[in-house]
Tab-separated table of C-alpha atoms and ligand atoms in Angstrom:
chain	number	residue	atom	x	y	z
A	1	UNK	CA	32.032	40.301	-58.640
A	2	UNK	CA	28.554	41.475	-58.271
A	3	UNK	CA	27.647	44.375	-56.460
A	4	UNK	CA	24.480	44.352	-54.476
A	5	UNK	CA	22.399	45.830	-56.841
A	6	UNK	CA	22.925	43.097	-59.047
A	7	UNK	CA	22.289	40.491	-56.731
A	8	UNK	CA	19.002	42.601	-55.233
A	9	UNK	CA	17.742	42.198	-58.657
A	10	UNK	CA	18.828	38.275	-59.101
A	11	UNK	CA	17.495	37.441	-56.115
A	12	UNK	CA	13.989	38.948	-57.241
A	13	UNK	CA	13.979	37.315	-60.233
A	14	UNK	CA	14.433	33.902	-58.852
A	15	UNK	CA	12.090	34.202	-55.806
A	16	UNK	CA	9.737	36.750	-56.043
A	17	UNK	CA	8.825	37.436	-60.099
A	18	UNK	CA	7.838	33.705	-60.304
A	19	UNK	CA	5.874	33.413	-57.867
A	20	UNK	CA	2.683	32.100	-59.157
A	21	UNK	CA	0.581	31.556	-56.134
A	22	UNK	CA	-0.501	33.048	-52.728
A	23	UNK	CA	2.748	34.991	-51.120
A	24	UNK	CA	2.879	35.115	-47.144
A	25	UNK	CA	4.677	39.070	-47.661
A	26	UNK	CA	6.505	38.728	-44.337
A	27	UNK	CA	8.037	35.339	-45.590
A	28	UNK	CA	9.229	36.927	-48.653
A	29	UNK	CA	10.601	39.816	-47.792
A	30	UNK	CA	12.882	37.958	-44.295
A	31	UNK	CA	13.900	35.849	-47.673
A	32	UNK	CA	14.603	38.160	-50.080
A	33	UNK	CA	16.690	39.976	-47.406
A	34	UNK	CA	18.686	36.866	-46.061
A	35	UNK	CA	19.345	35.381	-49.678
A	36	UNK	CA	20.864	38.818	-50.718
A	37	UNK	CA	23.064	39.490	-47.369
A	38	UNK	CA	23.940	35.673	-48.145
A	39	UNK	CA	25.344	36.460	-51.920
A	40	UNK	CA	27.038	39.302	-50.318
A	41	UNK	CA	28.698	37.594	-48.030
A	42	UNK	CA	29.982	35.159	-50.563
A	43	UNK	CA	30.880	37.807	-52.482
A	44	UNK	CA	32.944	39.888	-49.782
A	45	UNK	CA	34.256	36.777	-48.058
A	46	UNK	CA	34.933	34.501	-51.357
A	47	UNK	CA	33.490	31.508	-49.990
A	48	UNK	CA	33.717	28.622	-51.534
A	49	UNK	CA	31.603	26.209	-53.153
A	50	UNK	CA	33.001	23.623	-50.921
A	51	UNK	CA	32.493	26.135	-47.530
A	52	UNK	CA	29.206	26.603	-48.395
A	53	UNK	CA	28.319	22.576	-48.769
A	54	UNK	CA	29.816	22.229	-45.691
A	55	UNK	CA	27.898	25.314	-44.047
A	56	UNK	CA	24.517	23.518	-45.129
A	57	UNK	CA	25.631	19.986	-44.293
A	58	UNK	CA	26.618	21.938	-40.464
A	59	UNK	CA	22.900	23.004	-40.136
A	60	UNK	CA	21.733	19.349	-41.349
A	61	UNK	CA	23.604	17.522	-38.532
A	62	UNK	CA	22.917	20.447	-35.955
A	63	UNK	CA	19.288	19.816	-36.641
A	64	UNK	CA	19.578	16.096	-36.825
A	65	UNK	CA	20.953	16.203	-33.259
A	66	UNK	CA	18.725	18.730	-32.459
A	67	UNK	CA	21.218	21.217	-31.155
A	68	UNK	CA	19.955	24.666	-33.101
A	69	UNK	CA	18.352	25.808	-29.988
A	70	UNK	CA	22.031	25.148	-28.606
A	71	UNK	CA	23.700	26.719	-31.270
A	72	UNK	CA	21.153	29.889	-30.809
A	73	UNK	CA	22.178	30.325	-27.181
A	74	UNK	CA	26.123	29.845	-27.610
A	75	UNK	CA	26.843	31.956	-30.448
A	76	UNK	CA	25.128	34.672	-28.563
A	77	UNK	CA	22.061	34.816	-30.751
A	78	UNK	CA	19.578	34.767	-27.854
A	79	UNK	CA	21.336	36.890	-25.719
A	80	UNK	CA	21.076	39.180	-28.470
A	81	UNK	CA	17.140	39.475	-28.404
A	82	UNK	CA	17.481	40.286	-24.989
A	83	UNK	CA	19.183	43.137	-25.506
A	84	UNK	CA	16.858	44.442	-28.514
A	85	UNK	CA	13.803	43.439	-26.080
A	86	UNK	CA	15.489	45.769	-23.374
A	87	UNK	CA	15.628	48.176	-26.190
A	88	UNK	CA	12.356	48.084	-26.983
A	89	UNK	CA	11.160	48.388	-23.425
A	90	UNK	CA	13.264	51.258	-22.440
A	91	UNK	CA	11.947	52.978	-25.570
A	92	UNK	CA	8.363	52.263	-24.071
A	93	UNK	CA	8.971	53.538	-21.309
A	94	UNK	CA	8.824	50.529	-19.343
A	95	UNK	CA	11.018	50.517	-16.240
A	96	UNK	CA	11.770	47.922	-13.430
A	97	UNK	CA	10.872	44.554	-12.783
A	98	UNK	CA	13.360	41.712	-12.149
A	99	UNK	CA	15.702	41.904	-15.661
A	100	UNK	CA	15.372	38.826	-18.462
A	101	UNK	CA	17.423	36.267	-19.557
A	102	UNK	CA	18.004	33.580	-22.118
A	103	UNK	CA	15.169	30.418	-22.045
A	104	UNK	CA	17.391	28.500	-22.889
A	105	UNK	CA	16.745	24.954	-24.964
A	106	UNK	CA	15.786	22.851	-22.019
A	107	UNK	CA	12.445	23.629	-20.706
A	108	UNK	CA	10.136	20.988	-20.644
A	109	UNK	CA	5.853	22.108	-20.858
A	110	UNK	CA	3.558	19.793	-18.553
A	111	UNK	CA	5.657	19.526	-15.187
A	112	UNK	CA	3.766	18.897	-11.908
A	113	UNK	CA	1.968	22.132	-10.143
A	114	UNK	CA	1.386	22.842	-6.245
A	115	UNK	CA	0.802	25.948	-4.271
A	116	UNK	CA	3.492	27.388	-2.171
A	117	UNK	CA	6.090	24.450	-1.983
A	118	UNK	CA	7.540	21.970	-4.302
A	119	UNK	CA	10.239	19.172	-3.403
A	120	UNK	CA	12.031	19.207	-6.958
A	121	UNK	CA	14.569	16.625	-6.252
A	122	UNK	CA	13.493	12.897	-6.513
A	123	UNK	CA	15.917	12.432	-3.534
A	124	UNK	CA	18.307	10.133	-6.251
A	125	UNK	CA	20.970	12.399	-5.101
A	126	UNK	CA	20.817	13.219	-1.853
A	127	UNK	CA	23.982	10.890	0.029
A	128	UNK	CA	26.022	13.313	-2.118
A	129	UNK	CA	24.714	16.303	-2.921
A	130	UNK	CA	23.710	19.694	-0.951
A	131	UNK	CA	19.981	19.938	-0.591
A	132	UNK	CA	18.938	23.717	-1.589
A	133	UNK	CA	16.277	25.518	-0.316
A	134	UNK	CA	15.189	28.429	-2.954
A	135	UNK	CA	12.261	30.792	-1.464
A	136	UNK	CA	10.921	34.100	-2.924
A	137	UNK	CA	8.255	36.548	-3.133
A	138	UNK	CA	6.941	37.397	-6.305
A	139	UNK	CA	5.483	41.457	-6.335
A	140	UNK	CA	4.705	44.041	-8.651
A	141	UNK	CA	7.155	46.659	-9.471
A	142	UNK	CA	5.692	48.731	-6.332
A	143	UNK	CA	6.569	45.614	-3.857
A	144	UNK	CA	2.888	44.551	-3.828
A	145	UNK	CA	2.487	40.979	-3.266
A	146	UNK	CA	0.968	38.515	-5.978
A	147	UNK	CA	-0.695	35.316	-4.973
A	148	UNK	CA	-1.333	32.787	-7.007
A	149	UNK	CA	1.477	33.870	-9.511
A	150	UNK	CA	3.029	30.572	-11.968
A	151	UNK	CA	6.930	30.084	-10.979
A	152	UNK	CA	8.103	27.487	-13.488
A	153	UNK	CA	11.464	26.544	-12.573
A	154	UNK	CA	14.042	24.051	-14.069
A	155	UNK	CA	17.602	23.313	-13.811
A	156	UNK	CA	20.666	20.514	-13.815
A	157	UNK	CA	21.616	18.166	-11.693
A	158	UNK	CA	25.275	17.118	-9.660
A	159	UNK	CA	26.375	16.434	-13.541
A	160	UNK	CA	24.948	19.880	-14.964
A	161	UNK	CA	22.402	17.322	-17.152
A	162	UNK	CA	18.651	18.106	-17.509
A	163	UNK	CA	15.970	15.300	-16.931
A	164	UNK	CA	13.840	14.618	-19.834
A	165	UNK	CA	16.663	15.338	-22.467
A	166	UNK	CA	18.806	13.269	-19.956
A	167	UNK	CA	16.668	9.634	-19.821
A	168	UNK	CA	18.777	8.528	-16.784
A	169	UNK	CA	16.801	10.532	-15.147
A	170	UNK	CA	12.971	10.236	-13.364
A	171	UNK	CA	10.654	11.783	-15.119
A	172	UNK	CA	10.106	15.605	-14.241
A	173	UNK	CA	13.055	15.537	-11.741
A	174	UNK	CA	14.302	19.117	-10.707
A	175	UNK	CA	11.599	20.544	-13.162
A	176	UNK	CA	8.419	22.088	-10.978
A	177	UNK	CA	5.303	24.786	-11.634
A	178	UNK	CA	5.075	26.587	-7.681
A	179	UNK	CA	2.212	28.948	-7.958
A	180	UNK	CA	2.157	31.394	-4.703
A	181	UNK	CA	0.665	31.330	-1.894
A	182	UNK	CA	-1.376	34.060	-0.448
A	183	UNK	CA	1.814	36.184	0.697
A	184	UNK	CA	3.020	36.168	-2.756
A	185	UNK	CA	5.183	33.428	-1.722
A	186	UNK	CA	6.901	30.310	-3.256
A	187	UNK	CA	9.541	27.970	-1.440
A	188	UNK	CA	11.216	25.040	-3.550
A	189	UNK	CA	13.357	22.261	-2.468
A	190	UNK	CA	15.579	20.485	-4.230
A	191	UNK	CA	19.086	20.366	-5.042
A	192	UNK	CA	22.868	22.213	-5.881
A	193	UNK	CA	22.658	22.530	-9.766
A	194	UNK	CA	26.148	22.060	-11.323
A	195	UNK	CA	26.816	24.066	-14.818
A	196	UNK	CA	25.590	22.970	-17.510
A	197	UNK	CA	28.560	21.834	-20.025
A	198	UNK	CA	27.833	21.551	-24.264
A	199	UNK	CA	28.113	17.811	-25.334
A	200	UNK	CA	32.139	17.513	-26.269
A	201	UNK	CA	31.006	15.178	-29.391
A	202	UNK	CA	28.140	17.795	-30.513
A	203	UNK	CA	27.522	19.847	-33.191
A	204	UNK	CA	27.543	23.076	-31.277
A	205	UNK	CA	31.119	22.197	-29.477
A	206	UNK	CA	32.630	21.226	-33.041
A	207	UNK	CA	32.065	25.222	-33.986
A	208	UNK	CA	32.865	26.592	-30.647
A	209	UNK	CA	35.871	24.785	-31.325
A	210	UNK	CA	36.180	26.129	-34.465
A	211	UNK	CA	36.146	29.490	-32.388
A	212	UNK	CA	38.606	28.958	-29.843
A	213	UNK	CA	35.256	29.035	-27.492
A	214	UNK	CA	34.726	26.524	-24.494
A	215	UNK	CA	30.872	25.844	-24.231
A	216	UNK	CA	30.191	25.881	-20.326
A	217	UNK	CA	27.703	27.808	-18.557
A	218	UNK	CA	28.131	28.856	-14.646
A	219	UNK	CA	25.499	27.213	-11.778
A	220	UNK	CA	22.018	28.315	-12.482
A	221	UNK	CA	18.253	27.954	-12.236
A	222	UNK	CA	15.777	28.944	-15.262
A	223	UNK	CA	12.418	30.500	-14.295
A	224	UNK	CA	9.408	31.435	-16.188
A	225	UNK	CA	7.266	33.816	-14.036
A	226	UNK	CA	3.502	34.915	-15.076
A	227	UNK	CA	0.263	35.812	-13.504
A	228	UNK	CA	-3.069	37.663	-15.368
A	229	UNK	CA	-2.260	41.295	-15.799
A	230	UNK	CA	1.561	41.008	-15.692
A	231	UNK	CA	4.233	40.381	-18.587
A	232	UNK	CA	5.381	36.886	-18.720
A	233	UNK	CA	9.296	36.800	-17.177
A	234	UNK	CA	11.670	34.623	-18.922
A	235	UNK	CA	15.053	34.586	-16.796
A	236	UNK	CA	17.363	32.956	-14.664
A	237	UNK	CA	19.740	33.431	-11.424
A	238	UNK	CA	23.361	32.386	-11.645
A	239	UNK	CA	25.276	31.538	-8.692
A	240	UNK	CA	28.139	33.146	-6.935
A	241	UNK	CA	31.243	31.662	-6.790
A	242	UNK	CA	31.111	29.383	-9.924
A	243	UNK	CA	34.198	30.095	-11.730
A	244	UNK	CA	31.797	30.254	-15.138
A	245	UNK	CA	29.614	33.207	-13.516
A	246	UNK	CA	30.689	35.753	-16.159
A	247	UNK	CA	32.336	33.580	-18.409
A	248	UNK	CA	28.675	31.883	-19.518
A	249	UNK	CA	29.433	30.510	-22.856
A	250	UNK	CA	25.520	31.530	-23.632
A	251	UNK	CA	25.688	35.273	-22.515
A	252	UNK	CA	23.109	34.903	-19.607
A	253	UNK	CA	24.459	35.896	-16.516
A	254	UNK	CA	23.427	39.839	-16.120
A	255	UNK	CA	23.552	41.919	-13.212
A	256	UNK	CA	20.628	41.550	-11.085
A	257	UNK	CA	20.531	37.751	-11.867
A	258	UNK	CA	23.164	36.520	-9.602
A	259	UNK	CA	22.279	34.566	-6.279
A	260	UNK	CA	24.065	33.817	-3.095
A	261	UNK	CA	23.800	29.935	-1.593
A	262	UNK	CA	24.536	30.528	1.959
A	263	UNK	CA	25.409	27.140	4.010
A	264	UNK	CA	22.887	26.708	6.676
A	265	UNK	CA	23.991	25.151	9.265
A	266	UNK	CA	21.545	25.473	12.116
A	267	UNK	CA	19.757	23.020	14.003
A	268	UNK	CA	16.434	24.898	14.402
A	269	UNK	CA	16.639	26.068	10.553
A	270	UNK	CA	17.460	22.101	9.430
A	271	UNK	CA	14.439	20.742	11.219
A	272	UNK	CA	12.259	24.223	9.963
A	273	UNK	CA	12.956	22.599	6.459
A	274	UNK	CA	12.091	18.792	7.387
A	275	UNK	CA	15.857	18.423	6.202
A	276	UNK	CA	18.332	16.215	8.460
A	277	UNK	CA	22.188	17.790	7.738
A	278	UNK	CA	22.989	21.163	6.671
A	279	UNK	CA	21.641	22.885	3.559
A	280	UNK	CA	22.431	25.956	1.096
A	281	UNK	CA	19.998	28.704	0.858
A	282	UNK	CA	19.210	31.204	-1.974
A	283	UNK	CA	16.417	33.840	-1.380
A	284	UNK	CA	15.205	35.055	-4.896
A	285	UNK	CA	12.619	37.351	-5.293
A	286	UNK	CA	10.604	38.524	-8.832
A	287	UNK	CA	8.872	41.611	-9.682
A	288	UNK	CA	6.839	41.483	-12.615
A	289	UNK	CA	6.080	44.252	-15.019
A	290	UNK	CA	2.269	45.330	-15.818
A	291	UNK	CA	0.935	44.249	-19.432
A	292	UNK	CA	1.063	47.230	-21.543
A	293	UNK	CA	0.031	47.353	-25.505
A	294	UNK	CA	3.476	49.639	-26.078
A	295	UNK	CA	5.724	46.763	-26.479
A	296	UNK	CA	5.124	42.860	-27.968
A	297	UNK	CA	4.344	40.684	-25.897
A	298	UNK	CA	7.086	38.870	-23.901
A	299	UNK	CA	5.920	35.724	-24.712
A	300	UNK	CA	7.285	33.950	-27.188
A	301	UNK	CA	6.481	31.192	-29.981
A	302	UNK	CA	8.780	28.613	-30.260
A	303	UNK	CA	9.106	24.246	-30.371
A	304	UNK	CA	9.074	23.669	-26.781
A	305	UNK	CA	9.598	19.715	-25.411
A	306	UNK	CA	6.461	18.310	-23.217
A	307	UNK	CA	6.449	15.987	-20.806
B	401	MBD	C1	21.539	25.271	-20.583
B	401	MBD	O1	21.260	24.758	-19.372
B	401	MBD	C2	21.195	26.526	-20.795
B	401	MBD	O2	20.601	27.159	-19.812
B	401	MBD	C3	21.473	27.126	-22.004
B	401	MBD	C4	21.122	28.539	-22.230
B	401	MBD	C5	22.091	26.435	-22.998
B	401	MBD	C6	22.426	25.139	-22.773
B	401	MBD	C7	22.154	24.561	-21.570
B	402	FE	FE1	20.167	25.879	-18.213
């Protein structure tokens, strides 16, 4: 056995005393760190030669079937940065604001934009599905109105599947950019997402079932909201009702972040909407936090799809 010490000081040797040319520090040290809690772990835990093949080869067909960014959400590893982000805000000081949640791996860059309305739906589902009507104002944390704010939203379809990652579907369906109109105000239509399910052959199921874990997430709708002078908003609302609501496989649903579809049945209401039977309706509204220099910035770097 080696204690840590020992493994600190093997791990040096092998990365960091031969390095011969240019050394990006903040590389170094996340892999000096990760190698040595690595060794320890093989240490404590005994694993195998043949675990840790089989570890590596796990990561090679995750990647393959690009399913890390699935991974990241269902073993709780997003959720996670949430929480430290929360941290870090409610160590700045920073109060308010609608809450954040998980991105998620499907958003798609490079949608359509319109002011004030977007029809989501390309109407492929419409003999058999609810239409939904979301509408919201976006504000500042005092309830002052911001025009001309970004709402990006995207979500699933009748089958909980996402368009672009999902080719049966047309191009950009359910995936929209609403900027506000002059009351702060954006209204989408579209239709009754249905949770989002891992695929049962995947990568990221074969661990979960490793786990005892099912890999379903509840009814919901991702949003990025942003506009000059505010922090970027990464979250989501999940809908009442769904038997998943707190049992999200990925961690998202949070207090705050859960939305009511009420039936609308209404004559006047149906024709108010250009719609011809009755509809659900889910009012969400956003309040978005002032940039400040105390905390990083809430936008964040990673491989994004675009359409
Ligand atoms: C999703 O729709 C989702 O939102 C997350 C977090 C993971 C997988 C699918
Ligand atoms: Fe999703």
């Amino acid at each position: 056995m080696m204690n840590r010490q020992e493994i600190d000081k093997l791990v040096q040797q092998m990365n960091v005393d031969t390095a011969t040319g240019e050394v990006n520090p903040r590389v170094q040290q996340i892999v000096v760190r990760l190698l040595g809690d690595l060794f320890q772990a093989i240490e404590d835990l005994d694993i195998s030669q043949t675990e840790l093949w089989k570890g590596l080869e796990y990561f090679t067909d995750a990647g393959q079937a690009n399913e890390l960014g699935l991974l990241a959400a269902g073993l709780g590893l997003e959720h996670y940065l949430d929480l430290r982000a929360d941290e870090a805000d409610a160590k700045a000081g920073i109060t308010g604001g609608t809450p954040r949640t998980i991105e998620g791996p499907l958003y798609v860059a490079g949608v359509p934009e319109s002011v004030g309305f977007a029809r989501m739906d390309d109407g492929s589902e419409s003999d058999h599905v609810d239409a939904l009507i979301i509408e919201g104002i976006v504000t500042d944390t005092a309830g002052n109105k911001i025009p001309n704010a970004k709402v990006e939203i995207w979500h699933a379809n009748s089958l909980g599947n996402y368009s672009f990652f999902d080719k049966s579907q047309s191009e950009f369906n359910l995936r929209r950019s609403i900027f506000t109109d002059t009351n702060g105000q954006y209204v989408a239509q579209t239709t009754m997402p249905v949770g989002y399910g891992c695929p049962p052959e995947g990568t990221t199921q074969a661990l979960l079932n490793l786990l005892g874990r099912h890999g379903n997430r509840p009814s919901h709708v991702h949003y990025f909201v942003s506009a000059p002078g505010y922090r970027k908003l990464t979250t989501q609302f999940n809908i009442e009702g769904d038997k998943y609501l707190w049992d999200d496989f990925a961690f998202a649903t949070r207090e705050g972040l859960i939305a009511t579809a009420s039936e609308v049945t209404a004559v006047e209401e149906i024709k108010k909407y250009n719609l011809d039977q009755p509809f659900k309706h889910i009012n969400f509204h956003f309040q978005l936090v002032k940039d400040t220099q105390q905390v990083p910035s809430t936008e964040v770097n990673r491989r994004r799809a675009a359409a």
